[in-house]
CSV table of C-alpha atoms in Angstrom, one decimal:
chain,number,residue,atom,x,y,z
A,1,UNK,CA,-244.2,-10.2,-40.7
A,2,UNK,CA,-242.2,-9.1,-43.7
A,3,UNK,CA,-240.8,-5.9,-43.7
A,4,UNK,CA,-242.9,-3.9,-46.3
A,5,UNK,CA,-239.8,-1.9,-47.5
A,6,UNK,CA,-237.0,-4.9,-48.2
A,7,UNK,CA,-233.7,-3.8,-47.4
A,8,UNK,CA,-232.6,-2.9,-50.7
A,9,UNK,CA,-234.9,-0.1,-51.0
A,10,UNK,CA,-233.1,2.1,-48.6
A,11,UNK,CA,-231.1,2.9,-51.9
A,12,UNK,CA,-233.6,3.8,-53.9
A,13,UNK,CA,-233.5,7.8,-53.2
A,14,UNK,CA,-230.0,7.7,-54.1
A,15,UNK,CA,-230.4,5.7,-56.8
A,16,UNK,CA,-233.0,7.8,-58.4
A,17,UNK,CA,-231.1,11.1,-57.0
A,18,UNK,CA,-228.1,9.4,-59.1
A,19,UNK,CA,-230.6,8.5,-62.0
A,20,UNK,CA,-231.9,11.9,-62.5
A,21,UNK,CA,-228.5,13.8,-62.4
A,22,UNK,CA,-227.2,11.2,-64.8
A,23,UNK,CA,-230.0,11.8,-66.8
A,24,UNK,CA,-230.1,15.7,-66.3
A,25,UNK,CA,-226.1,16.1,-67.3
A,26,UNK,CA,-226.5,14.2,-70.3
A,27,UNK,CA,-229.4,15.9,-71.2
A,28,UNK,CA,-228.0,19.1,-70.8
A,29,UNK,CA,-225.1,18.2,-72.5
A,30,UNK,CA,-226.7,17.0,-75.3
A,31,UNK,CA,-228.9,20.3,-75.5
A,32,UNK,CA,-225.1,22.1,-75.4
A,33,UNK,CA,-224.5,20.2,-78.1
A,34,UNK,CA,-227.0,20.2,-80.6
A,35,UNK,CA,-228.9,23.2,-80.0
A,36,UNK,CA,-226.9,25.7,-81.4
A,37,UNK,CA,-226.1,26.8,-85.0
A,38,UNK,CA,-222.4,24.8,-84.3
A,39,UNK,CA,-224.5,21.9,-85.3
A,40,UNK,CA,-227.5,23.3,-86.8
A,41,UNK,CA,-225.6,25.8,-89.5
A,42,UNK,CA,-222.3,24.0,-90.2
A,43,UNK,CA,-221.9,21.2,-92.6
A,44,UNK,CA,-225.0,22.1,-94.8
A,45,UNK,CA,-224.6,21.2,-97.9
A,46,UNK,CA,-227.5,21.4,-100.4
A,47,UNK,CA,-227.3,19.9,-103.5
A,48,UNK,CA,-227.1,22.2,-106.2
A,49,UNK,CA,-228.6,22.8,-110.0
A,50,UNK,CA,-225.0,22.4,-111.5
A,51,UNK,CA,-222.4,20.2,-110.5
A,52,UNK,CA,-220.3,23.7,-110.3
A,53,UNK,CA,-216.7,23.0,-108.6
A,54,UNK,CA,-215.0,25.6,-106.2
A,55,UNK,CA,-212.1,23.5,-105.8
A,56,UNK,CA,-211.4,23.3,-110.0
A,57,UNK,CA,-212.0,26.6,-110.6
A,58,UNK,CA,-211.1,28.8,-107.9
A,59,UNK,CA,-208.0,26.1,-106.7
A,60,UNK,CA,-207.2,24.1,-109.7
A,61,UNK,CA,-207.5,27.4,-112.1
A,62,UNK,CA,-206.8,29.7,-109.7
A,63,UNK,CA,-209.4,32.1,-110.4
A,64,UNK,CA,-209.9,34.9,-108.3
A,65,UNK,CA,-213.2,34.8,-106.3
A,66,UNK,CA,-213.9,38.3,-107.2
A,67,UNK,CA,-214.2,37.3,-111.4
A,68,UNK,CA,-217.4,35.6,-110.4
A,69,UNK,CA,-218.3,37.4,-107.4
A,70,UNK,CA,-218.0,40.8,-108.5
A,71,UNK,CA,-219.8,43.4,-106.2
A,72,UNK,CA,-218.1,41.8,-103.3
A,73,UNK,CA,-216.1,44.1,-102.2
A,74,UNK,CA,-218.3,47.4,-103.8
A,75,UNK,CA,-221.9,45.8,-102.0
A,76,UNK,CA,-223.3,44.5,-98.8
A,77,UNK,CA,-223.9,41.9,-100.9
A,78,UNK,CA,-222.2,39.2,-103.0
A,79,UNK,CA,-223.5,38.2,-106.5
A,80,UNK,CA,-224.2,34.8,-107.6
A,81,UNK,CA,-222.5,34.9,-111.2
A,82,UNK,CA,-224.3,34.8,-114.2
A,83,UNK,CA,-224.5,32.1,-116.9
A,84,UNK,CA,-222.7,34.9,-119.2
A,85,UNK,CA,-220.0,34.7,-116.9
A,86,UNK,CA,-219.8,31.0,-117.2
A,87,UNK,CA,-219.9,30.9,-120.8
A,88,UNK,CA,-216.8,33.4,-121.0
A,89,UNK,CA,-215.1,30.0,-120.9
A,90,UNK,CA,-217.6,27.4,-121.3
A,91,UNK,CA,-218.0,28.7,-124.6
A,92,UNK,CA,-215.2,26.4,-125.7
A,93,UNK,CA,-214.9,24.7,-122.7
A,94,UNK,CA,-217.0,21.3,-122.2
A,95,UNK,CA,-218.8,22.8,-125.1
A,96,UNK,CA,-221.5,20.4,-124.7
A,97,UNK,CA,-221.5,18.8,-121.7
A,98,UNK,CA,-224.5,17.6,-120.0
A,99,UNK,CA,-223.5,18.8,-116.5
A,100,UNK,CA,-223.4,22.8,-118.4
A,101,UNK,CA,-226.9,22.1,-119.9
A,102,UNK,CA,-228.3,24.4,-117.5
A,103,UNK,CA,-225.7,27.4,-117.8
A,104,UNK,CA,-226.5,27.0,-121.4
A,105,UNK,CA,-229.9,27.5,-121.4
A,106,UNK,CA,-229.6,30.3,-118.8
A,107,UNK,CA,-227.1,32.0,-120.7
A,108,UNK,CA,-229.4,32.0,-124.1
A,109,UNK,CA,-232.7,32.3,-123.1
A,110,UNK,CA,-232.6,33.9,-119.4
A,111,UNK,CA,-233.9,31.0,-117.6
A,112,UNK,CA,-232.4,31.6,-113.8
A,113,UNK,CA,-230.7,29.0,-112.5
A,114,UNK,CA,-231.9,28.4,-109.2
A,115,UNK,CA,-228.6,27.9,-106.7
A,116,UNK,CA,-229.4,26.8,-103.5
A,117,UNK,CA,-228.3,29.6,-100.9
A,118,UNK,CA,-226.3,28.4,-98.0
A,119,UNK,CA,-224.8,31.4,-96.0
A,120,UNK,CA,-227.9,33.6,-94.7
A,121,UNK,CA,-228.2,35.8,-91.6
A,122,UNK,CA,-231.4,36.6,-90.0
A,123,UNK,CA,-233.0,39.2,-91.7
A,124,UNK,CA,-232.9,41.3,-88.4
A,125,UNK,CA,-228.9,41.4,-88.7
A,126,UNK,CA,-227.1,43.5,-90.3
A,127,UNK,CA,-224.4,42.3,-92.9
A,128,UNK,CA,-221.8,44.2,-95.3
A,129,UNK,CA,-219.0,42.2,-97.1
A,130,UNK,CA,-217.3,45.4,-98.6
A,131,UNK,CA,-216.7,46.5,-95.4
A,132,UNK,CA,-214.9,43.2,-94.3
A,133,UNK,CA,-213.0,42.3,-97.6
A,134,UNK,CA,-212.0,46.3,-98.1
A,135,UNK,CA,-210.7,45.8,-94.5
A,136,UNK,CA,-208.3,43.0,-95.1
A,137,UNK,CA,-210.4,40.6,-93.6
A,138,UNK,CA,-210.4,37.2,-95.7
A,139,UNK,CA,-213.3,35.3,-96.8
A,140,UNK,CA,-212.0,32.4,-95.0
A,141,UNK,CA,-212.6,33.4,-91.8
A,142,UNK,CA,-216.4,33.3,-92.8
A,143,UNK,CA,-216.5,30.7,-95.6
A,144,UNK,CA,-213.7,28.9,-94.4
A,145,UNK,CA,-211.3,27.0,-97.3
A,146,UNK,CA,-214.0,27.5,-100.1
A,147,UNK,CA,-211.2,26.8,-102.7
A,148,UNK,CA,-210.9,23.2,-101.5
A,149,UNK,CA,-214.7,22.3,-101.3
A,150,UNK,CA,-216.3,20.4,-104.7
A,151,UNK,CA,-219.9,22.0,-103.2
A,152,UNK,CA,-219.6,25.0,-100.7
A,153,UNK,CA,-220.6,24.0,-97.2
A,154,UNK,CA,-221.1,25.6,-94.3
A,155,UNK,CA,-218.2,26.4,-92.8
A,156,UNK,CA,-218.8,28.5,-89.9
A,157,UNK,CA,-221.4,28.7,-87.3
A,158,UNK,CA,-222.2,32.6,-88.1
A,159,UNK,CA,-223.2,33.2,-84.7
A,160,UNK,CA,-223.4,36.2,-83.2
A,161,UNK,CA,-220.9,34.9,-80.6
A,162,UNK,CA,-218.7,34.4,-84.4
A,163,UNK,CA,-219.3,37.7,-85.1
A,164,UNK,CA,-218.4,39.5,-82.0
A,165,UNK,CA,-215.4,37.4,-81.3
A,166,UNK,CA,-213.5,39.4,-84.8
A,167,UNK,CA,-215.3,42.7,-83.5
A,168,UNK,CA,-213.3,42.7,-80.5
A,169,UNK,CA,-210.0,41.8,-81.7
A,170,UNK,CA,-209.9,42.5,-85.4
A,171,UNK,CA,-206.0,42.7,-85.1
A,172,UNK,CA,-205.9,38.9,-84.7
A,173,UNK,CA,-207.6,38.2,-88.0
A,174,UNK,CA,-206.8,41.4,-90.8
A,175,UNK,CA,-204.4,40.5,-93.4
A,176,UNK,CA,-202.9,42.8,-96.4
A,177,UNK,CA,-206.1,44.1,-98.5
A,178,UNK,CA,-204.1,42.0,-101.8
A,179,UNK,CA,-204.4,38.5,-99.8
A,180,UNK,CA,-208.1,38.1,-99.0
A,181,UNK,CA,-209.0,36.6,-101.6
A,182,UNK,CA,-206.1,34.2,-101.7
A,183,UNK,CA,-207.4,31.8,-99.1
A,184,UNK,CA,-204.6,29.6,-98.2
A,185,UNK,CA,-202.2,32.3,-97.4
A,186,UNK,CA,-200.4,32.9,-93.9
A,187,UNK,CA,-197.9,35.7,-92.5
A,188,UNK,CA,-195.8,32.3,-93.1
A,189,UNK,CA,-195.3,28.7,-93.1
A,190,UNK,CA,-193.9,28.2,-89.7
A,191,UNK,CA,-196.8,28.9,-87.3
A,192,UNK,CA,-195.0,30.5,-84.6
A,193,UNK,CA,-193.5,33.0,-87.1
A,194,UNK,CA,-197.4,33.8,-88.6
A,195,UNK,CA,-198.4,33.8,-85.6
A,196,UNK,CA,-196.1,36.8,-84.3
A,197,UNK,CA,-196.4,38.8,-87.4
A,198,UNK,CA,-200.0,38.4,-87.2
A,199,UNK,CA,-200.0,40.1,-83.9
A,200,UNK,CA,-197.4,42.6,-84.9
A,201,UNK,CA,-199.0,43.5,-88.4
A,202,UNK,CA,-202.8,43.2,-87.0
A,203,UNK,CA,-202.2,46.0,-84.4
A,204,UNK,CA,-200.3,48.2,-87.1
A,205,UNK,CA,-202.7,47.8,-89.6
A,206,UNK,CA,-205.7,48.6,-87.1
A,207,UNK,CA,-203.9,51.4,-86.4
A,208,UNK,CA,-203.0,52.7,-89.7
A,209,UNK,CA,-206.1,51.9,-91.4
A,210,UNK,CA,-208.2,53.5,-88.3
A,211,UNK,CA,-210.2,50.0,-88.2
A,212,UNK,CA,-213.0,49.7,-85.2
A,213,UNK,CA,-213.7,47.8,-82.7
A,214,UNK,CA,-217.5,47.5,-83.8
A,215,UNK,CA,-219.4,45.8,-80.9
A,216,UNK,CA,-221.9,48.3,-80.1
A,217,UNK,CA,-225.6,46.4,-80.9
A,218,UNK,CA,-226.4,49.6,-83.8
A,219,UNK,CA,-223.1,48.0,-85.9
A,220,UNK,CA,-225.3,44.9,-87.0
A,221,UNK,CA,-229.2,45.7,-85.5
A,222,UNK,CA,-230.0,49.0,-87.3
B,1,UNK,CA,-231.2,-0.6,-62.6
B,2,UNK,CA,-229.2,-2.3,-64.4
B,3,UNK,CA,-232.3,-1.8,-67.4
B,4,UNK,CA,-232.2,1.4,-66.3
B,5,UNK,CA,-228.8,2.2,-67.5
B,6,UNK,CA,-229.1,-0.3,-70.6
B,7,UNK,CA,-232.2,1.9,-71.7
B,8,UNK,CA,-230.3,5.1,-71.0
B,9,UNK,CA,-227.3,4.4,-72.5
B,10,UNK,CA,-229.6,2.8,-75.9
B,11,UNK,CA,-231.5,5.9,-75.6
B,12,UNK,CA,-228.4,8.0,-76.1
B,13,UNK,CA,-226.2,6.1,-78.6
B,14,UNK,CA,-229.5,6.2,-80.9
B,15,UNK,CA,-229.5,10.2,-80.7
B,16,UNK,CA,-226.2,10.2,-81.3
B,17,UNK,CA,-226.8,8.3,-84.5
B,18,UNK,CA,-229.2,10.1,-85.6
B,19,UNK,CA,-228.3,13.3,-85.2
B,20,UNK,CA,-224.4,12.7,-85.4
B,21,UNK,CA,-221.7,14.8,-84.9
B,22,UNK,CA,-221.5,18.3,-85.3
B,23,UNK,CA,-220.0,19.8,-88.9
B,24,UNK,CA,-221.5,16.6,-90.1
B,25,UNK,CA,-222.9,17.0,-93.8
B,26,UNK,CA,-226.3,17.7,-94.1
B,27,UNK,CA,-227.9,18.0,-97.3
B,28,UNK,CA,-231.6,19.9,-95.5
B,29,UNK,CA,-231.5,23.4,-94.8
B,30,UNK,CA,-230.9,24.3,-91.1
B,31,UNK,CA,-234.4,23.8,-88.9
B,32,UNK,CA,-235.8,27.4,-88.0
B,33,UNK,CA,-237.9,26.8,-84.5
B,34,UNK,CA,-239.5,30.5,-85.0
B,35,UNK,CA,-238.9,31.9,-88.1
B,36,UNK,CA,-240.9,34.9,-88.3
B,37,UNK,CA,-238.0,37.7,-87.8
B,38,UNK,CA,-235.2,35.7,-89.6
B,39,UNK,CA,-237.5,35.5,-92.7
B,40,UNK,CA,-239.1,38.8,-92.9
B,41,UNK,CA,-241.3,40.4,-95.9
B,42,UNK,CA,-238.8,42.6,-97.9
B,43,UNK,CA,-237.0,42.5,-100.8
B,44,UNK,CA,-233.4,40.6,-101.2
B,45,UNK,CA,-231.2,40.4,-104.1
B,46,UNK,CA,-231.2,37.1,-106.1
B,47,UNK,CA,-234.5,35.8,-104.4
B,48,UNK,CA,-237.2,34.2,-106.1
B,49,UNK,CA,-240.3,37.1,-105.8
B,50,UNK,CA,-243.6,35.8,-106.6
B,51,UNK,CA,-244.6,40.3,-106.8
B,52,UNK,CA,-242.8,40.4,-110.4
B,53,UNK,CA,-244.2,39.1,-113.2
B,54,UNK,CA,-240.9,37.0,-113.9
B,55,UNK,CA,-240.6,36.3,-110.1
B,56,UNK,CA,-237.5,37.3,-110.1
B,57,UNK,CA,-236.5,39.8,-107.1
B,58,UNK,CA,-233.4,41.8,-109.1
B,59,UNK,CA,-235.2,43.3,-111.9
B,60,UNK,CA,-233.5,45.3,-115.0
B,61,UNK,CA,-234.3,48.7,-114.8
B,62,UNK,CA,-237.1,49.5,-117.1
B,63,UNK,CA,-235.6,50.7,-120.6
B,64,UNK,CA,-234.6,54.4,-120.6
B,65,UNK,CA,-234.0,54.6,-117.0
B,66,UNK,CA,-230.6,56.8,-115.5
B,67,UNK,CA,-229.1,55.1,-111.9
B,68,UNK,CA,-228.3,57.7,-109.7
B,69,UNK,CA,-224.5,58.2,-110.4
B,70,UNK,CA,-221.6,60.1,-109.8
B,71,UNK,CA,-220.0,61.7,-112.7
B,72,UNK,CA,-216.4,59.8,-113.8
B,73,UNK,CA,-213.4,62.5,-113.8
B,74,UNK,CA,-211.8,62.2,-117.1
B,75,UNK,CA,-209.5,64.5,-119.4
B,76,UNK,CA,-212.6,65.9,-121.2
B,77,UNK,CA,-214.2,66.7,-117.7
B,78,UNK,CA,-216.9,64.9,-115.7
B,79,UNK,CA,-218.9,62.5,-117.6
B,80,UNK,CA,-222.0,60.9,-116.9
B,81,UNK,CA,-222.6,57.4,-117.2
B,82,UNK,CA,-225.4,57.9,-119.7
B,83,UNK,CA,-223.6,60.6,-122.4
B,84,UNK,CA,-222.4,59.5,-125.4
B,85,UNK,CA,-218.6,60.5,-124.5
B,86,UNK,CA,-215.5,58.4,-125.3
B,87,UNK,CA,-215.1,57.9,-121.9
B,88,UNK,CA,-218.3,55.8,-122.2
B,89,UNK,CA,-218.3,53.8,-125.9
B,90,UNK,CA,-214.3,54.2,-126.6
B,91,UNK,CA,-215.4,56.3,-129.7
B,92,UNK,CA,-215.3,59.5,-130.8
B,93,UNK,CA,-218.3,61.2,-130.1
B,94,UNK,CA,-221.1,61.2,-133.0
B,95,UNK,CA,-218.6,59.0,-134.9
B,96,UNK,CA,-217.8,55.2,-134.9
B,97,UNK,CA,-214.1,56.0,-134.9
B,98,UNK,CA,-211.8,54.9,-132.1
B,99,UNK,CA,-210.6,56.9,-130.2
B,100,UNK,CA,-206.4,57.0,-130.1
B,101,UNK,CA,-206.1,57.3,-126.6
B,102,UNK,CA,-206.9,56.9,-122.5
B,103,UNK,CA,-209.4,59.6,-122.1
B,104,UNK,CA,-208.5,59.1,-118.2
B,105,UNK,CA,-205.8,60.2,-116.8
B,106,UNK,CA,-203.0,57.7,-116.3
B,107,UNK,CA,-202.2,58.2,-112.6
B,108,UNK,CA,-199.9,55.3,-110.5
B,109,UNK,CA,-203.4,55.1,-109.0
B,110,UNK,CA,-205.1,53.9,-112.1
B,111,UNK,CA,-202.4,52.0,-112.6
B,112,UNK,CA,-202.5,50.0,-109.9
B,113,UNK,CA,-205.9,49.6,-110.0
B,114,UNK,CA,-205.7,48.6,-113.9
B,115,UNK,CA,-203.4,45.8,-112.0
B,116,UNK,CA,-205.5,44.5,-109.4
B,117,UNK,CA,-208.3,44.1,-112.1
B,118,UNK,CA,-206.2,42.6,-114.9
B,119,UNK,CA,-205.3,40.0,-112.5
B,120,UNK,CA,-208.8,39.3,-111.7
B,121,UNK,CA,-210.4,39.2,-115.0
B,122,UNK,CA,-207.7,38.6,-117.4
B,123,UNK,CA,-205.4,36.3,-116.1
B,124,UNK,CA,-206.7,32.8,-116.2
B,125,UNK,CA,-206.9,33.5,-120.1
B,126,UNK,CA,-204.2,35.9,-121.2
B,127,UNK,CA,-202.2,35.1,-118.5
B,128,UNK,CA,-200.5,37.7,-115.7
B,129,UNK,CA,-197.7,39.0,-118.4
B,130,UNK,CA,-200.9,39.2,-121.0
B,131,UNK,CA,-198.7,36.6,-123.0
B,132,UNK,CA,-201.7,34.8,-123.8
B,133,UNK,CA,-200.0,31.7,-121.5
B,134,UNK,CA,-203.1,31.6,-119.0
B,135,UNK,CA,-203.7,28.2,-117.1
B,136,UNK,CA,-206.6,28.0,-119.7
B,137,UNK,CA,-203.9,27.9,-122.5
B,138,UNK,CA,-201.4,25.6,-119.9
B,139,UNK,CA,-204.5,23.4,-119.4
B,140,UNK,CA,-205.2,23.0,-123.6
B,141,UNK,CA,-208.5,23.8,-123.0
B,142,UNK,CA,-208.7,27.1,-124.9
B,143,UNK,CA,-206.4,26.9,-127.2
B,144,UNK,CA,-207.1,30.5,-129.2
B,145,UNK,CA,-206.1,33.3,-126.3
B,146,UNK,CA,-204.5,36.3,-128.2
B,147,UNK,CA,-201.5,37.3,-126.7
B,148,UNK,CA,-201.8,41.3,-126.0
B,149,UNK,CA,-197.8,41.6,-127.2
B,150,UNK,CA,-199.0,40.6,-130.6
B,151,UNK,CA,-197.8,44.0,-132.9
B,152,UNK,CA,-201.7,44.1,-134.4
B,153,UNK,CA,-202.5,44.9,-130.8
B,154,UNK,CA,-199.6,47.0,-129.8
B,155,UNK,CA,-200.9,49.4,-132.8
B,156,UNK,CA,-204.4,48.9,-132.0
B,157,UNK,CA,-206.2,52.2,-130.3
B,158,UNK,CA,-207.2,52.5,-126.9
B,159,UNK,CA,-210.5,52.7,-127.7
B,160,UNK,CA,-211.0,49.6,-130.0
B,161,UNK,CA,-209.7,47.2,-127.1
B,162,UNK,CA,-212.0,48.9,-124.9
B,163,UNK,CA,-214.7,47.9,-127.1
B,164,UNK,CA,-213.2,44.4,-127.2
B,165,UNK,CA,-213.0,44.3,-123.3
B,166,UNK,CA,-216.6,45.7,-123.3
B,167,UNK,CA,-218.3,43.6,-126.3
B,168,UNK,CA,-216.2,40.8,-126.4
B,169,UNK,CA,-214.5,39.7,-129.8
B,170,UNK,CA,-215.1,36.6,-131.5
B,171,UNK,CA,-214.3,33.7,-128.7
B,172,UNK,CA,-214.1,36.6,-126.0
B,173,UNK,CA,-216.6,37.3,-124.1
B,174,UNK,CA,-217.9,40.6,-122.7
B,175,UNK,CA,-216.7,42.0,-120.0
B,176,UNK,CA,-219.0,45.2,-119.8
B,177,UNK,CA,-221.6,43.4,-117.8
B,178,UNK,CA,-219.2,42.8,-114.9
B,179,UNK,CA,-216.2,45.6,-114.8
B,180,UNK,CA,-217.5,49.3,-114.1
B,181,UNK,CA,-216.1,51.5,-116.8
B,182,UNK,CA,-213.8,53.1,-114.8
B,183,UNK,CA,-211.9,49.7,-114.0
B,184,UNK,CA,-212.0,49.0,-118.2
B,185,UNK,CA,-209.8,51.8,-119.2
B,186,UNK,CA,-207.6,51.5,-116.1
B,187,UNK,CA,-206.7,47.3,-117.1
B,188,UNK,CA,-206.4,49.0,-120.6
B,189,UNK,CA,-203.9,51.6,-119.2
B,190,UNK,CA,-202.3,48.2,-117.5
B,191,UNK,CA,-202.5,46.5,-120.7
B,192,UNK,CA,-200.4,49.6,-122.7
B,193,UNK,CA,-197.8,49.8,-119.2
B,194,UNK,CA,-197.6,45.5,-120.1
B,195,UNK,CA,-196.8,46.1,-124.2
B,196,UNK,CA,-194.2,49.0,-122.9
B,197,UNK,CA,-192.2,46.4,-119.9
B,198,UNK,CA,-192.3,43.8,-123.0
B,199,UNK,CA,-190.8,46.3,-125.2
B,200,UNK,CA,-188.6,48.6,-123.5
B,201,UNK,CA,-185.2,47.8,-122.6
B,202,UNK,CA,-183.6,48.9,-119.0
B,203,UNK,CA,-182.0,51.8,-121.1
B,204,UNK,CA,-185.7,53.4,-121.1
B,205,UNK,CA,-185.6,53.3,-116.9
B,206,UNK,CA,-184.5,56.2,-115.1
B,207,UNK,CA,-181.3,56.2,-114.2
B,208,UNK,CA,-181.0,55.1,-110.1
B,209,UNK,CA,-183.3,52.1,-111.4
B,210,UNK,CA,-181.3,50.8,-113.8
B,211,UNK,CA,-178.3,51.4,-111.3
B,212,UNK,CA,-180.5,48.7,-109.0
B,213,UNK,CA,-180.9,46.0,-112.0
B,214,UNK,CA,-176.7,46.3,-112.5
C-alpha cells in the first residue's frame, strides 16, 4: 500500500512556515513603505492654472520669496500672490503671452485664479510660519529647494515625526534671520566647516534669541 | 513551490510598478483613508467657500469698515490707520500738497528695516544701489526702470515718492496693496540714505570712519 503522505510532504510545514514569513516580511515591509506620508505626501505635484516658474523667478531673477509671499513672516499663514503682483512686471513683460492669459484676466476683472494647494496640514494641527521664518528657520527645511523646482512639489513628508524632530533640536537647523529666505545658503562650502558652525552658532542663537524647545502636544494641538 | 515563488515575486514587482518609488511624482492629491478631522468645517484663507456669494473664503471688508489696529508712532503723534494724516496719504492734511518730509522718525531701526524691504520689493527692478540696473534691466526685459539717483528724484518730496510707491506711476505698479505703511516710509527713508551714499563723499563721514576707508 502506498504511503498516503509521499515523502516529500514531510516539508510542507516548513515550507509553508517559510512561505508565510516570506510573505509576512514583505508584506510588512511593503506596508513600512508605502503607508506613510514619506510616500503618500512627497512628490505631489499637481498641475497648475499657470505654467508659473519658481526656478525663473525666484532662482533665475532672484526674487525674494517674501515679494510674492508677503504675510509670511507677519501670519500663520502664507499668501498666494495676486495677479496685481504679477502684472507689476508682466505689464511689459510677455505682454501678451498666452501662458499669462489667466493673470491677465485675474488682474482686470477679479476672476481668482484657482492654484492648486500642495502643502496642507490636518486641520486638527496647529501651524504658524511667522514663528519659524522670524526664528531663523529657512523655508527649505519645509519646502525643500523651491528655487530650483519649475512646479513646487512636495518636498517633505510633514509628519509629525518632521515636525518634532526640529522641535527637539532647533539648534541643528536655525540660521541668521537675513538667510531664510536665501535657500541655497550654508555656514559654508566645505561641509565639515558648516557643519561645526552650525552647531556652534545653533546653540548661541537658541540661546540668545531664548528659542524653545516646543514638543509639549498644546504647541501644535490647541 | 517553485509557482509559488514565481507568483510571489510577479505579485511584488507589479506593486512596485505601480505604486513606485517613494518621492516619485505624482500628479493626484495624496489619498485621505479618514478624512473627517483633517478636512474640518471652518473657514481658511484662500479657499473656495460656497457660503459667500463670490465663493470666495477671504472676503474685502465691506466698504467703510476700520480693522482693529494699533496706532503708528510718528512725529505728529499716534496715527490711526484710517485718519487722513500724512503719515497715511504723504500729503498735507486737507491739501493735495506733498509733504517735504519723513513724518516718522528716522531711527537706525527704520533704517534697517527700510533695507530689508527695499531689497525685497525694489531690487529686481531698481536694482540693490536703486541705480535702476535691476536683473529686469540686465535681462532687457524692462527696459524703462528709473534710476532713484536721477536729480528730478533727489529733489522730489518725501511724500510724492510715497505716493509713487503706494499708487504706482506710469509703468510702476502699486505697491500699497502689499507693503504696510510703516515699511513705505522706512524704504523711502532707505531710498534718501541711498541718494546721500551716492552723493556724499568720505569727507561727509565722521572722522574714525573715514580713518578706516584710508
Amino acid at each position: 500500500m502506498p504511503a498516503i503522505f509521499p515523502k516529500w510532504t514531510n516539508q510542507l510545514p516548513f515550507l509553508i512556515a517559510a512561505g508565510l514569513v516570506l510573505a509576512g516580511g514583505v508584506v510588512t515591509a511593503g506596508v513600512t513603505y508605502y503607508f506613510t506620508p514619506k510616500y503618500s505626501r512627497v512628490g505631489y505635484q499637481p498641475i497648475q492654472p499657470v505654467p508659473f516658474s519658481h526656478a525663473v523667478h525666484a532662482g533665475q531673477l532672484g526674487i525674494d520669496c517674501r515679494y510674492c509671499h508677503t504675510t509670511v513672516e507677519k501670519s500663520w499663514f502664507s499668501n498666494i500672490p495676486s495677479a496685481s503682483t504679477c502684472m507689476n512686471c508682466h505689464n511689459q513683460v510677455l505682454k501678451d503671452d498666452a501662458r499669462l492669459a489667466l493673470v491677465r484676466d485675474s488682474a482686470t476683472n477679479g476672476v481668482p485664479i484657482y492654484w492648486v494647494q500642495i502643502h496642507r496640514l490636518p486641520d486638527y494641527a496647529y501651524f504658524n510660519h511667522s514663528v519659524h521664518v522670524r526664528r531663523g528657520i529657512s523655508c527649505v527645511e519645509c519646502h525643500g529647494r523651491v528655487d530650483q523646482m519649475d512646479e513646487v512639489r512636495h518636498a517633505q513628508p510633514l509628519t509629525m515625526a518632521f515636525c518634532l524632530d526640529c522641535h527637539r533640536d532647533p539648534a541643528a537647523f536655525i540660521r541668521p534671520e537675513s538667510k531664510v529666505t536665501d535657500l541655497g545658503w550654508q555656514w559654508s562650502t566645505n561641509a565639515d566647516v558648516a557643519a561645526e558652525m552650525q552647531t556652534t552658532n545653533g546653540v548661541k542663537f537658541v540661546h540668545d534669541w531664548r528659542v524653545q524647545s516646543l514638543d509639549n502636544c498644546s504647541a501644535c494641538h490647541r | 513551490m517553485r509557482y509559488f515563488l514565481l507568483i510571489f515575486l510577479t505579485v511584488v514587482a507589479v506593486v512596485f510598478g505601480i505604486a513606485g518609488r517613494r518621492g516619485h511624482l505624482s500628479r493626484k492629491p495624496p489619498i485621505l483613508i479618514i478624512p473627517d478631522l483633517n478636512h474640518q468645517f471652518k473657514l481658511r484663507p484662500e479657499q473656495p467657500n460656497g457660503f459667500f456669494a463670490n465663493g470666495l473664503s477671504s472676503q474685502l471688508p465691506p466698504p467703510g469698515t476700520i480693522p482693529r489696529s494699533q496706532p503708528m508712532p510718528t512725529l505728529n503723534g499716534p496715527v490711526y490707520p484710517y485718519e487722513d494724516s500724512p503719515a497715511n496719504t504723504g500729503r498735507t492734511t486737507g491739501t493735495t500738497n506733498f509733504v517735504d518730509t519723513n513724518p516718522l522718525p528716522v531711527t537706525p531701526a527704520l533704517l534697517r528695516q527700510g533695507r530689508e524691504q527695499f531689497e525685497i520689493y525694489c531690487t529686481p527692478c531698481h536694482g540693490a544701489l536703486g541705480d535702476g540696473n535691476g536683473i529686469m534691466k540686465k535681462l532687457g526685459v524692462m527696459p524703462a526702470v528709473a534710476n532713484l539717483h536721477d536729480k528730478r528724484i533727489v529733489e522730489m518730496t518725501d511724500g510724492e515718492i510715497f505716493n509713487t510707491v503706494t499708487h504706482g506711476k506710469n509703468l510702476m505698479g502699486a505697491y500699497g496693496p502689499t507693503v504696510p505703511v510703516k515699511e513705505r516710509w522706512a524704504i523711502i527713508a532707505y531710498v534718501r540714505a541711498l541718494q546721500l551714499s551716492w552723493l556724499g563723499s568720505t569727507n561727509n563721514l565722521p572722522p574714525n570712519l573715514q580713518a578706516a576707508l584710508k
